[in-house]
Coordinates of C-alpha atoms (C1' of nucleotides) in Angstrom, one line a residue:
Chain A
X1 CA 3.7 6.6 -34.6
X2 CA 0.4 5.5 -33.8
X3 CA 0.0 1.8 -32.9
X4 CA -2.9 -0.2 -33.3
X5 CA -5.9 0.1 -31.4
X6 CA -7.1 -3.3 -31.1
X7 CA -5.6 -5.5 -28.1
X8 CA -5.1 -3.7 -24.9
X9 CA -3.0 -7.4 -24.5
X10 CA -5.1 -8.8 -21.9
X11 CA -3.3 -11.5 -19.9
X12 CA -4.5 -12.4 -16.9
X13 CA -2.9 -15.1 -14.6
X14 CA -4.6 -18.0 -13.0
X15 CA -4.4 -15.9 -9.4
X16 CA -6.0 -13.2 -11.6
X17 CA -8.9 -15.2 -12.3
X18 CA -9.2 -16.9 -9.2
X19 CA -9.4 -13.8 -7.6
X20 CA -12.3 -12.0 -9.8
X21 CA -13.9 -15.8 -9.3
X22 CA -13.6 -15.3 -5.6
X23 CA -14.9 -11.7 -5.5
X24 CA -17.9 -12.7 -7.3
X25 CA -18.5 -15.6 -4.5
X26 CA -18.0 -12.9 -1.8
X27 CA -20.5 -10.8 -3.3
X28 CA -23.2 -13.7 -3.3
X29 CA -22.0 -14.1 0.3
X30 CA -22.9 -10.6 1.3
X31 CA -26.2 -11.2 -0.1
X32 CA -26.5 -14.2 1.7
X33 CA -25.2 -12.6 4.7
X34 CA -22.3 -15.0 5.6
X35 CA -19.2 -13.8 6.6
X36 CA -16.9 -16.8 6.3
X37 CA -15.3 -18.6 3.6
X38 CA -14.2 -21.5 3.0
X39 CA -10.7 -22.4 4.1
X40 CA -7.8 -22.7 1.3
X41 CA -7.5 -26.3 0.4
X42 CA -11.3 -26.5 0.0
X43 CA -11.4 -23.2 -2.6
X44 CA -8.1 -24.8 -4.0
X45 CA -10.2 -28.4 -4.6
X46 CA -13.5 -26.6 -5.5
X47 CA -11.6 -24.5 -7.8
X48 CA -9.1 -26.7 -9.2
X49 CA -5.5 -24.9 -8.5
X50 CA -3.5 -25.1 -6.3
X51 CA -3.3 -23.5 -2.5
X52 CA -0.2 -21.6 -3.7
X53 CA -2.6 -20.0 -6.2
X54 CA -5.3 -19.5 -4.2
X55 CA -3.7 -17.8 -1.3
X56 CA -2.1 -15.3 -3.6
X57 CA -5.6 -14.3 -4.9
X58 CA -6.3 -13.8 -1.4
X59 CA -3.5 -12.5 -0.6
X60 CA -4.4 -9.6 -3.4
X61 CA -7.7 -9.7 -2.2
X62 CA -6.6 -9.3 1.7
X63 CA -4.7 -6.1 0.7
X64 CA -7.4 -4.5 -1.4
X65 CA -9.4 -4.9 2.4
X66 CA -12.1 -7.1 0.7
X67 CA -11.3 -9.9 3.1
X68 CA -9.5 -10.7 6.7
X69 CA -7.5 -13.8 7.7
X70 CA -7.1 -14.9 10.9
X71 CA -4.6 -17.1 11.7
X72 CA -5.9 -20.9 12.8
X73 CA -9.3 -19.5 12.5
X74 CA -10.3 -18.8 9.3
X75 CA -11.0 -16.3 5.9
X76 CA -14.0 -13.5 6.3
X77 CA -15.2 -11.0 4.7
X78 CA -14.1 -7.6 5.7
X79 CA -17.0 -6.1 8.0
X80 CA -16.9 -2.9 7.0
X81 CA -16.5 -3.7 3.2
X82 CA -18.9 -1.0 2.5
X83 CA -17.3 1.8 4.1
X84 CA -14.1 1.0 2.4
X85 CA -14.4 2.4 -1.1
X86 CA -10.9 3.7 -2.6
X87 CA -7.3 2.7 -1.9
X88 CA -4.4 4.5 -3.0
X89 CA -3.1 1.7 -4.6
X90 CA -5.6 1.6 -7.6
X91 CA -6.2 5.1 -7.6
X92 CA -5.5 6.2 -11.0
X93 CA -8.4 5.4 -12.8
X94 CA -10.3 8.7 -11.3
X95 CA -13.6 8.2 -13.3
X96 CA -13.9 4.8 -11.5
X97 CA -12.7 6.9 -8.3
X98 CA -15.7 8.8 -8.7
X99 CA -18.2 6.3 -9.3
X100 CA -17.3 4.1 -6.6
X101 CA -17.9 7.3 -4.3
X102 CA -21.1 7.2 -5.4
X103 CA -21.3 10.1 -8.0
X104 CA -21.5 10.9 -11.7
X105 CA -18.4 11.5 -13.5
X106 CA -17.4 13.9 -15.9
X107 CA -14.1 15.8 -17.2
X108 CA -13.3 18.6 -18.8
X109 CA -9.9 19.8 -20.2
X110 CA -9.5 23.4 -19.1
X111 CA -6.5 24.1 -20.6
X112 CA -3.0 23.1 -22.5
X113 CA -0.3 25.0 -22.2
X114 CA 3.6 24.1 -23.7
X115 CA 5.9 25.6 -21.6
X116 CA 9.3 26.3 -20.4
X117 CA 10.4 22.7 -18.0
X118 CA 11.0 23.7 -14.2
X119 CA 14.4 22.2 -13.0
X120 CA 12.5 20.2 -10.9
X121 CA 10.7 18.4 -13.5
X122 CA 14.2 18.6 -15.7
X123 CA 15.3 16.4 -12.8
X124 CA 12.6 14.0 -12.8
X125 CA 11.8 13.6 -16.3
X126 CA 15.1 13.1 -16.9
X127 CA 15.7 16.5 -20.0
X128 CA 17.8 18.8 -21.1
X129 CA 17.9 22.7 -20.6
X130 CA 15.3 24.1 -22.9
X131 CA 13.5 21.8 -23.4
X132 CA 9.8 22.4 -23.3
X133 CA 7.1 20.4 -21.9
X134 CA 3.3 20.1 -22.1
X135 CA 1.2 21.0 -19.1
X136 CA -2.6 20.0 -19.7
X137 CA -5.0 20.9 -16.6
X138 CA -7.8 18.6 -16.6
X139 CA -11.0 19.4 -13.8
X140 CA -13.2 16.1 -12.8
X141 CA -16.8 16.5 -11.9
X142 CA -18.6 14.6 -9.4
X143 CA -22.5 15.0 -10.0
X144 CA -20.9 18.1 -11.7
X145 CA -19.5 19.4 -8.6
X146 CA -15.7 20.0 -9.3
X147 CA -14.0 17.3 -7.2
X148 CA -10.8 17.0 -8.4
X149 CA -7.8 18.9 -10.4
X150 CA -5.6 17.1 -12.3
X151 CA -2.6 18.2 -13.8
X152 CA -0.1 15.8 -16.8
X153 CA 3.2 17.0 -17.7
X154 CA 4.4 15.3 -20.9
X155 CA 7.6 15.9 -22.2
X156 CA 6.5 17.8 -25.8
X157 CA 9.1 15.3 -28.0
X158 CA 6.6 12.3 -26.9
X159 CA 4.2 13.8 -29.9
X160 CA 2.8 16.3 -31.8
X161 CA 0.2 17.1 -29.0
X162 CA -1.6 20.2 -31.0
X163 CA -3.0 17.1 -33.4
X164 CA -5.1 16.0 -30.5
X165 CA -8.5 17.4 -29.9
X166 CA -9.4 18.1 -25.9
X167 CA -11.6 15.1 -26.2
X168 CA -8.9 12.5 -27.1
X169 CA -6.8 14.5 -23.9
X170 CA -9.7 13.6 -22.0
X171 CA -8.5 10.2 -21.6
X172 CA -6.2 8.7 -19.1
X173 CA -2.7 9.5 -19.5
X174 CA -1.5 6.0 -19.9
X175 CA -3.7 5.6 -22.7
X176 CA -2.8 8.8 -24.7
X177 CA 0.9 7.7 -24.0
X178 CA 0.6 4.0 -24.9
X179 CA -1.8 4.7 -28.0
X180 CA 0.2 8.1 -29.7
X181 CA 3.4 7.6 -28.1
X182 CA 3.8 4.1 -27.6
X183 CA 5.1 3.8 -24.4
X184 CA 3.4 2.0 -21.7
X185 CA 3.8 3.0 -17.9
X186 CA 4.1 0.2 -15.5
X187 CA 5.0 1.5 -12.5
X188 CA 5.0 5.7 -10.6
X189 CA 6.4 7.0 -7.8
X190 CA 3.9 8.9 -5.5
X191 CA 4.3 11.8 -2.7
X192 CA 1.5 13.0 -0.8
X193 CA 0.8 16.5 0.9
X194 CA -1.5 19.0 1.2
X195 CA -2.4 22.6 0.4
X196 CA -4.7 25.1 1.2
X197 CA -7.5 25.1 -1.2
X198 CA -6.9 28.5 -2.9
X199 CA -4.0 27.1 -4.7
X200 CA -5.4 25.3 -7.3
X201 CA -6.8 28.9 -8.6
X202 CA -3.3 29.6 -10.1
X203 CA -4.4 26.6 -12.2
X204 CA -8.3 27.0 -13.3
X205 CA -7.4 30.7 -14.5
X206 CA -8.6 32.6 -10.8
X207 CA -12.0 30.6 -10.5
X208 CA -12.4 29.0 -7.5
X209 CA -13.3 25.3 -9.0
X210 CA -13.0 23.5 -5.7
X211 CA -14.3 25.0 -3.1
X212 CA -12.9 23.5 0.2
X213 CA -10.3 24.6 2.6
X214 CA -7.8 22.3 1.9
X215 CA -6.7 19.5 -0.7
X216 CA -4.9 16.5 -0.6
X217 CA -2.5 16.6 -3.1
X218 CA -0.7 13.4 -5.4
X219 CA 2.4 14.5 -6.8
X220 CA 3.7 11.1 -9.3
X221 CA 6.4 10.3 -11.5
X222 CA 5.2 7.6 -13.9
X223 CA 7.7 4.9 -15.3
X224 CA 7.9 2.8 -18.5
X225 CA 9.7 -0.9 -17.6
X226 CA 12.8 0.4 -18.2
X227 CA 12.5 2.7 -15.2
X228 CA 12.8 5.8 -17.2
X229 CA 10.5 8.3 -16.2
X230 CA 8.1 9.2 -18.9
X231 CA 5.5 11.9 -17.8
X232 CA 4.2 13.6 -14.6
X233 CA 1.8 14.1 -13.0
X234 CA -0.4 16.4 -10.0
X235 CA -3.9 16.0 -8.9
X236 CA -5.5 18.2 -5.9
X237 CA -8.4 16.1 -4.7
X238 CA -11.4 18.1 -2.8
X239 CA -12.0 15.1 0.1
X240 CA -15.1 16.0 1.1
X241 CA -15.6 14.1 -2.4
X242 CA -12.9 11.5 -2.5
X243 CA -11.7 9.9 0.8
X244 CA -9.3 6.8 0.7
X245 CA -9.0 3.9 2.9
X246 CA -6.5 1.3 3.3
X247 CA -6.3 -1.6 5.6
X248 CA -2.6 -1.6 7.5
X249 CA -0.4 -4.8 9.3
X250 CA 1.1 -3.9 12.2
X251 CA 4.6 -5.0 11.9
X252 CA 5.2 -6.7 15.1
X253 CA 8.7 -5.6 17.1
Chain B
X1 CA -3.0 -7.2 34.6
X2 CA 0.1 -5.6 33.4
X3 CA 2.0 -8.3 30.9
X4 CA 5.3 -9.6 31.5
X5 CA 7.6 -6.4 30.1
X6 CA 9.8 -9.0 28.6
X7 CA 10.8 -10.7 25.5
X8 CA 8.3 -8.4 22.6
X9 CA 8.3 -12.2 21.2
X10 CA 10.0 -11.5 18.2
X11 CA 9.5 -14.3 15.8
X12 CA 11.3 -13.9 12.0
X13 CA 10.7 -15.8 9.3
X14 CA 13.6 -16.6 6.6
X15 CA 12.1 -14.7 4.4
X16 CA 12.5 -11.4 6.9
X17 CA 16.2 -12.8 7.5
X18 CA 16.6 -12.6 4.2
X19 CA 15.3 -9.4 3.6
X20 CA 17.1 -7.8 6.0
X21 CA 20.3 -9.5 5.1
X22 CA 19.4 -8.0 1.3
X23 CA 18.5 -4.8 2.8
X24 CA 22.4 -5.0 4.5
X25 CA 24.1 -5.5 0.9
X26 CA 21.8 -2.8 -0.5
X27 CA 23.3 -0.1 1.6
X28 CA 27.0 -1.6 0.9
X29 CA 26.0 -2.1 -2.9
X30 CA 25.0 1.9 -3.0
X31 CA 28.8 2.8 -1.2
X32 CA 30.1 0.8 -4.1
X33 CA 28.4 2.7 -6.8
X34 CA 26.3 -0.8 -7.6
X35 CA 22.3 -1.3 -9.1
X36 CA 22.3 -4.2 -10.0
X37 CA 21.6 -7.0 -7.9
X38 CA 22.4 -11.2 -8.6
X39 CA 19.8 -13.1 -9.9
X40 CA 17.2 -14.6 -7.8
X41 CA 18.5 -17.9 -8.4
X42 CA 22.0 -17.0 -7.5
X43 CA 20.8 -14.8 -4.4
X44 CA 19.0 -18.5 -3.1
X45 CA 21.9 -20.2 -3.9
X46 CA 24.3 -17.5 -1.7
X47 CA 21.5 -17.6 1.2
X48 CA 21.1 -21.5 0.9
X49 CA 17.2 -20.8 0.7
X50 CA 14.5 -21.4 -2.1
X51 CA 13.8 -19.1 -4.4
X52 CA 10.7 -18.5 -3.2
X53 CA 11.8 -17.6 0.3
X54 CA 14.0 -14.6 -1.9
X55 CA 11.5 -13.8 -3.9
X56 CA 9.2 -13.2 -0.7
X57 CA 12.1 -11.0 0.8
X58 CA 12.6 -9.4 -2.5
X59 CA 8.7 -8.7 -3.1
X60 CA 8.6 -6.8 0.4
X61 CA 11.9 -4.9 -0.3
X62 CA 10.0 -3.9 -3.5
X63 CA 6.9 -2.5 -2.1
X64 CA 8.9 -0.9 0.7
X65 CA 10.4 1.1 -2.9
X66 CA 13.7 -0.3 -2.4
X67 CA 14.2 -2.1 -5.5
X68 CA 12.9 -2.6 -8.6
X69 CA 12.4 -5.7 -10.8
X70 CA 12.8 -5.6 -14.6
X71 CA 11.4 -8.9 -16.5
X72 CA 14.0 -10.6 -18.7
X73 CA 16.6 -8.0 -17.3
X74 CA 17.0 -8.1 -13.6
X75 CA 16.8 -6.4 -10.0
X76 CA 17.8 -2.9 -9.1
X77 CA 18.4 -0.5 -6.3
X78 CA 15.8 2.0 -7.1
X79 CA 17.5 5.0 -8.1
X80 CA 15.2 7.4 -6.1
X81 CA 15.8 5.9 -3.0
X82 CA 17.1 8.2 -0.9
X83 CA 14.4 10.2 -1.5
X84 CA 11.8 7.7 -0.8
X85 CA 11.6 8.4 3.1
X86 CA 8.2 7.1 4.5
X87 CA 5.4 4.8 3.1
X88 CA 2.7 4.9 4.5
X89 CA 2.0 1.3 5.1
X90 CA 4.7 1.3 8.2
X91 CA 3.4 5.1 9.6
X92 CA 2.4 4.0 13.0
X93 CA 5.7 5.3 14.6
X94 CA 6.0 8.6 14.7
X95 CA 9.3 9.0 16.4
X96 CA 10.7 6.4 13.1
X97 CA 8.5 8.6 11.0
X98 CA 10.3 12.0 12.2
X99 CA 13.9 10.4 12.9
X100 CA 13.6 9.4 8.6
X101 CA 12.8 12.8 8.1
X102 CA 15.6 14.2 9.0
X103 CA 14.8 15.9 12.5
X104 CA 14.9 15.2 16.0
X105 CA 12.1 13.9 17.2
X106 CA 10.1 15.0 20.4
X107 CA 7.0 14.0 22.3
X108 CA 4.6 15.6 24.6
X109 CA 1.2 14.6 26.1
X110 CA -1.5 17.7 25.8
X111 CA -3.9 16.6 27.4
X112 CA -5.9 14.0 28.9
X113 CA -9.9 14.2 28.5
X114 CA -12.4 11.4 30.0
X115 CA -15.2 12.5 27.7
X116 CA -18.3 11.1 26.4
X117 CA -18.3 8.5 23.5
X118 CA -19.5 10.0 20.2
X119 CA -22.2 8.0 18.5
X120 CA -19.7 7.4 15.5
X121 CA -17.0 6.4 17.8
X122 CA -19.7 4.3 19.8
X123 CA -20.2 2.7 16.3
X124 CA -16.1 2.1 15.5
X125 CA -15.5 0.5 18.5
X126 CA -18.8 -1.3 19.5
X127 CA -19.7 0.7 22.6
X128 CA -23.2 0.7 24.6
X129 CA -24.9 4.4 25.0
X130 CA -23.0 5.9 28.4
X131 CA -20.1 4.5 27.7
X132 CA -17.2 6.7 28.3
X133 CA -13.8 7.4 26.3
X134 CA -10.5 8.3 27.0
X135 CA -9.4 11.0 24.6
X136 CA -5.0 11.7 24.9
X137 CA -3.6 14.4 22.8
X138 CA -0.6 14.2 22.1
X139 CA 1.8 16.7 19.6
X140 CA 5.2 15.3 18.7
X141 CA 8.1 17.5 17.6
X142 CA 10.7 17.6 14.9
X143 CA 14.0 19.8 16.1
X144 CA 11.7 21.0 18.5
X145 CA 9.0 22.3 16.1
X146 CA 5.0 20.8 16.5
X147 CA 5.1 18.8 13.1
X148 CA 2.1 16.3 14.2
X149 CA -1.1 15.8 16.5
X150 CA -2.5 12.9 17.4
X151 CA -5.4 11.9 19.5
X152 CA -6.1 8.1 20.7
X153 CA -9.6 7.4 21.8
X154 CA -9.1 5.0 24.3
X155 CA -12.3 3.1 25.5
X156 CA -12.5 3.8 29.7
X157 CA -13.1 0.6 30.8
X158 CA -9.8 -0.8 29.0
X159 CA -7.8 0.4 31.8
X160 CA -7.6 2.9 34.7
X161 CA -6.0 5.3 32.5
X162 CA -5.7 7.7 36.0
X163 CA -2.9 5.7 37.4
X164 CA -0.6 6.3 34.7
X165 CA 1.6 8.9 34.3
X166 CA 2.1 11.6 31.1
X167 CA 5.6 9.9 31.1
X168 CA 4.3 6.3 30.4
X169 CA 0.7 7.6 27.8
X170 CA 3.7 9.1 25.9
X171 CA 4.5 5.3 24.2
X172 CA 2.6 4.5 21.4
X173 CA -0.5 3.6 21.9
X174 CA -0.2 -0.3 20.7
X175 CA 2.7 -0.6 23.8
X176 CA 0.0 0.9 26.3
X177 CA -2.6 -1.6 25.4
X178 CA 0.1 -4.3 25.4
X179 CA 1.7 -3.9 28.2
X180 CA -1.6 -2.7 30.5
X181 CA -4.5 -4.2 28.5
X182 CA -2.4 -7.0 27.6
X183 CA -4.3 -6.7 23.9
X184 CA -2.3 -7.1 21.1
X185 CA -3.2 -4.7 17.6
X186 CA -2.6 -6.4 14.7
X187 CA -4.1 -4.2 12.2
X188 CA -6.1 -0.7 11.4
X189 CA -8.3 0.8 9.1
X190 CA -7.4 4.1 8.1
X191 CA -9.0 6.9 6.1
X192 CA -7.3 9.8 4.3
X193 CA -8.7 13.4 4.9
X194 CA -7.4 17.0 4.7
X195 CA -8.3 20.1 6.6
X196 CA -7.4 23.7 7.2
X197 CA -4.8 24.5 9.5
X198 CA -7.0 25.8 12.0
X199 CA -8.8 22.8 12.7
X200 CA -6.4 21.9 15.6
X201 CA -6.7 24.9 17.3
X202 CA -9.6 23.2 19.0
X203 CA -7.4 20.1 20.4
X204 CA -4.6 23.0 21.5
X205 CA -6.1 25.2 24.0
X206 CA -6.2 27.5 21.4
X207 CA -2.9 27.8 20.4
X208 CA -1.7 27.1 16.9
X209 CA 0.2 24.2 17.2
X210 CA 1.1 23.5 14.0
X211 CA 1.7 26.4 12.0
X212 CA 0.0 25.9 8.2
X213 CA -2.7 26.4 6.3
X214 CA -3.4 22.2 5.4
X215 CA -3.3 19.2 7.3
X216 CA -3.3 15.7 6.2
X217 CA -5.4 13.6 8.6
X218 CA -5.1 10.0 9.1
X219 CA -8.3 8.4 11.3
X220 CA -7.4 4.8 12.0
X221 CA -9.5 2.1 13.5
X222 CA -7.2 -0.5 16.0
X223 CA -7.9 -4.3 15.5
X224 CA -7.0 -7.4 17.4
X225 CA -6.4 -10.5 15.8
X226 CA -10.3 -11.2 16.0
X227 CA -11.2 -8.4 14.2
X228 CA -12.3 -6.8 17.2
X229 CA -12.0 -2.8 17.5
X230 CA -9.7 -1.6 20.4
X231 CA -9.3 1.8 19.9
X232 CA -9.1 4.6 17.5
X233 CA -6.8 7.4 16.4
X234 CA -7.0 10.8 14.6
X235 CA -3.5 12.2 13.2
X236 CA -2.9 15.8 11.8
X237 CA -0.3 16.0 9.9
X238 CA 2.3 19.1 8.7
X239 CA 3.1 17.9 5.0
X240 CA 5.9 20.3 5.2
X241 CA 7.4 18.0 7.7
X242 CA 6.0 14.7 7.1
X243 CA 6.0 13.8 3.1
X244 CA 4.4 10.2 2.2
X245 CA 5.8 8.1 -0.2
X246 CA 4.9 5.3 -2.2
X247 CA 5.3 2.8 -5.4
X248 CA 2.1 2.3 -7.1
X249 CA 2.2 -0.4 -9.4
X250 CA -0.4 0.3 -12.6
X251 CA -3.0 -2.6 -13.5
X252 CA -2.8 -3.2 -16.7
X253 CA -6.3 -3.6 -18.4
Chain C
dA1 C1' 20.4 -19.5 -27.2
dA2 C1' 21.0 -18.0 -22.7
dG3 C1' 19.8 -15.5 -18.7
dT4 C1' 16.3 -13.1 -16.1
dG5 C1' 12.1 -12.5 -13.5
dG6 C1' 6.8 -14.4 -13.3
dT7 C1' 3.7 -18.1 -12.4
dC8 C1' 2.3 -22.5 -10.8
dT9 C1' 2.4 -27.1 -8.7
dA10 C1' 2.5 -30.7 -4.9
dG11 C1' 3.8 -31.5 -0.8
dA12 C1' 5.8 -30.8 3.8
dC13 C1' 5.9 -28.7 8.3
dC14 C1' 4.8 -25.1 11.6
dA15 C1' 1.8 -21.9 14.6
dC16 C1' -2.6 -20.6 16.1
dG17 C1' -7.4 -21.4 17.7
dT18 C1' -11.2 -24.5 19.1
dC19 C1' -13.1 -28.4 21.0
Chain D
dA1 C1' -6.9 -34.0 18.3
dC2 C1' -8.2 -31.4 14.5
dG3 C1' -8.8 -27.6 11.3
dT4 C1' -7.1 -23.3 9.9
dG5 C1' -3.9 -20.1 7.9
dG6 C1' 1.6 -19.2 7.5
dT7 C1' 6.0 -20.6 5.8
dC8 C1' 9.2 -23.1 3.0
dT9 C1' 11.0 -26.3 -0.4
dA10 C1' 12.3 -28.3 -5.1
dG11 C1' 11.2 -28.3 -9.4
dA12 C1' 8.7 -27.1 -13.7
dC13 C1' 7.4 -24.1 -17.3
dC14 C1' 6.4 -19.5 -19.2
dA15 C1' 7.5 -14.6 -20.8
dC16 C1' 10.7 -11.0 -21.5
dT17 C1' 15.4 -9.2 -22.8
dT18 C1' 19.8 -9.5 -24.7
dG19 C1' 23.4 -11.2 -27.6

DNA sequence: AAGTGGTCTAGACCACGTC
DNA sequence: ACGTGGTCTAGACCACTTG
C-alpha cells in the first residue's frame, strides 16, 4: 500500500516562482530599507513574464500581508511585516508555526486510541454505524513549553495504524495519509471557537499540559480532490504562544 | 465636514456582476437538487464575458466556500454549504455576522470613555505623547442575548465625538468615519487571541455580559488607502454564538 | 479523444494619484 | 500629462479526468 517515497511531485508555476523571486527581492529591500517596489510592467520586463503573471505573484503575496498596493500609487512593503508572523491560511504546518513565533519545536505523541466513531464524525467522514476510527493525541512544544494540542481522527480502514511506531505518527497528517494510505488532501474545511483551557485535560490523561485560561480551537475536515472527506482533525492552541494575523479588504457597499 | 450622505459610490466590476449573477443560479441550482455547474467556457459564453472575467467571479465564489473546483472534472456547489455561515475575511458587520447566524440581531452603545492613549495604541495609530482617545463600547445582541463586545478606539482629534448621539456611534465604525471624518477604510490588520470569559467584565460595569468561560478576540488595525492608521478595534466574541468558517486550501510541497 | 479546469501571454482600456 | 495599479479580452497551451 505503500507508495514510493521519492518525489513529493514538485511543480511549481511561473507565478510560483516569481513570487519566491520577489520575496527574496523584498527581503534585500528590508535590508536596504526601501519600502517601494518597482511597478508591474518593470518586474514583468526585468523578470521576463508577463504582467498577468506578475500581479498574480503579488496578488499571492498581497494576501499573505507581505506587501500593500495602492491604487495609482504604487507596490510597498507591508510596514509592519515583522509583527505579522502567522496567517490562518498556511497554518497547518505547526512545526513551522512554531518557529516563525520564534521558538523551538518539538512533538510528542501522547496517545492513540481506536475507538467507537461519534455520529458527528460518522457524518463528516462520511461512515457507517460501527465503524471505528483512530484518535491519536499529539502535544507540540514551544521551547518545551506545551503550546499546542492536536488531535487526528483517521478512519481505521485507511491502514493498519498499530504497524506505525509514534515517531512515524509524529509527522504531519497529510504525509502519513499520502505516504501509507495514498491519498492526498487538497483542500479542509475549518471552524473556529474557543474553550476554556481545562478542557484539553480530558485529552492529556488529567495533566494540565497547557496552562492558560482559554484556547483557540481549529476544528477541520480535510478533503482529497474528489471532495470526499478523508480524516479529521482538532487542535487547541495556547495563544499566548501562537497568535495569527491576517490582513482584511474592506468590501466597499 | 460631514460628507454628502448620498450615493455610497458603488462601483462593480463584471466580474462582481458575474458573481453575483452565479451566486443567483447557485441558490436556484440547490432548489433543483443540482451540483454541478456548466463549464467555464460555457458560463462565458451564457454571460457574453471572457473566461477570465468568470474565472475571477468563480475564484471569489470559491474562497467565499461556495463552490468547489475539480481539475479535469468540473465545478460544484459545495456540499457543506449551508453550514458554512461566516468567513472571516467579510467579519466586519456584525449585524450580517449575527442575521447569518440565525438570530436577531441587536445593538447597544455601553459606554463612551475620552481616555488617555496607551503607548501601544499611540504606536498603532501614530499618536504624539498627550494625545487623547475615544474609547466606545458597544455589546450587540442575538435574540436579545449579549453574543459580542466591541470597543473602537477612536483617535480625539478625528471628530467631536460629543456632538453625536448613542443613536448615530451605534453604525459601524467605517460609516462614522465616512460620513463625519470623511475618511474612507479600506483595509485592517487583525490578530487572533482568546481569553477567559471574565475578561470583559472590566468593559461591563461589572456585569457579565457575555455569559462563558472563552472568548475569541479579534484586535484590528483600520487603514486608509495610504496605509495610514485610523483607528482600532478590539472584539470579544461568544463562540457559542458566533462560529467562523473557512476553506483552507493545502500547499502542496 | 474529448471535456474540464489551470496557467500564461500580449494588448487594450480604465481609475486613481501626483505633478 | 504621466505613471501606477485594476479590469477585461481573445487566444493559446497544459494537466487532469473520463469514456
Amino acid at each position: 500500500m505503500q507508495q514510493s517515497p521519492l518525489a513529493p511531485l514538485t511543480k511549481k508555476t511561473l507565478s510560483d516562482i516569481a513570487r519566491e523571486s520577489l520575496s527574496r527581492y523584498i527581503g534585500q529591500m528590508l535590508n536596504a530599507g526601501q519600502t517601494k517596489l518597482p511597478s508591474e510592467v518593470e518586474l514583468a520586463r526585468i523578470l521576463s513574464v508577463s504582467r498577468t503573471t506578475i500581479r498574480r505573484a503579488l496578488t499571492d503575496l498581497e494576501g499573505k500581508g507581505t506587501i500593500m498596493r495602492i491604487h495609482g500609487k504604487g507596490t510597498f512593503i507591508n510596514p509592519n511585516l515583522n509583527q505579522m508572523k502567522l496567517d490562518l491560511y498556511t497554518g497547518h504546518d505547526y512545526y513551522q508555526l512554531i518557529r516563525k513565533s520564534g521558538f523551538e519545536p518539538g512533538v510528542k505523541v501522547l496517545s492513540r486510541v481506536v475507538q467507537e466513531a461519534s455520529p458527528l464524525q460518522r457524518s463528516d467522514l462520511g461512515l457507517k454505524e460501527d465503524d471505528q476510527i483512530l484518535a491519536l493525541n499529539k502535544v507540540y512544544y514551544a521551547d518545551e513549553k506545551p503550546c499546542l494540542l492536536c488531535i487526528n481522527y483517521f478512519p481505521q480502514t485507511l491502514y493498519d495504524w498499530d504497524t506505525l511506531s509514534d515517531e512515524v505518527l509524529e509527522a504531519f497528517p497529510f504525509e502519513l495519509i499520502q505516504e501509507y494510505a495514498g491519498i492526498r488532501c487538497v483542500r479542509d474545511s475549518t471552524e473556529i471557537t474557543t474553550a476554556g483551557g481545562n478542557e484539553v485535560m480530558a485529552y492529556t490523561m488529567g495533566e494540565d499540559l497547557l496552562q492558560c485560561d482559554s484556547l483557540l480551537i481549529l476544528d477541520s475536515i480535510y478533503y482529497d480532490n474528489n471532495n470526499t472527506p478523508v480524516f479529521l482533525s482538532k487542535t487547541y492552541f495556547n495563544t499566548d504562544y501562537i497568535k495569527f494575523t491576517m490582513i482584511r479588504a474592506i468590501e466597499q457597499i
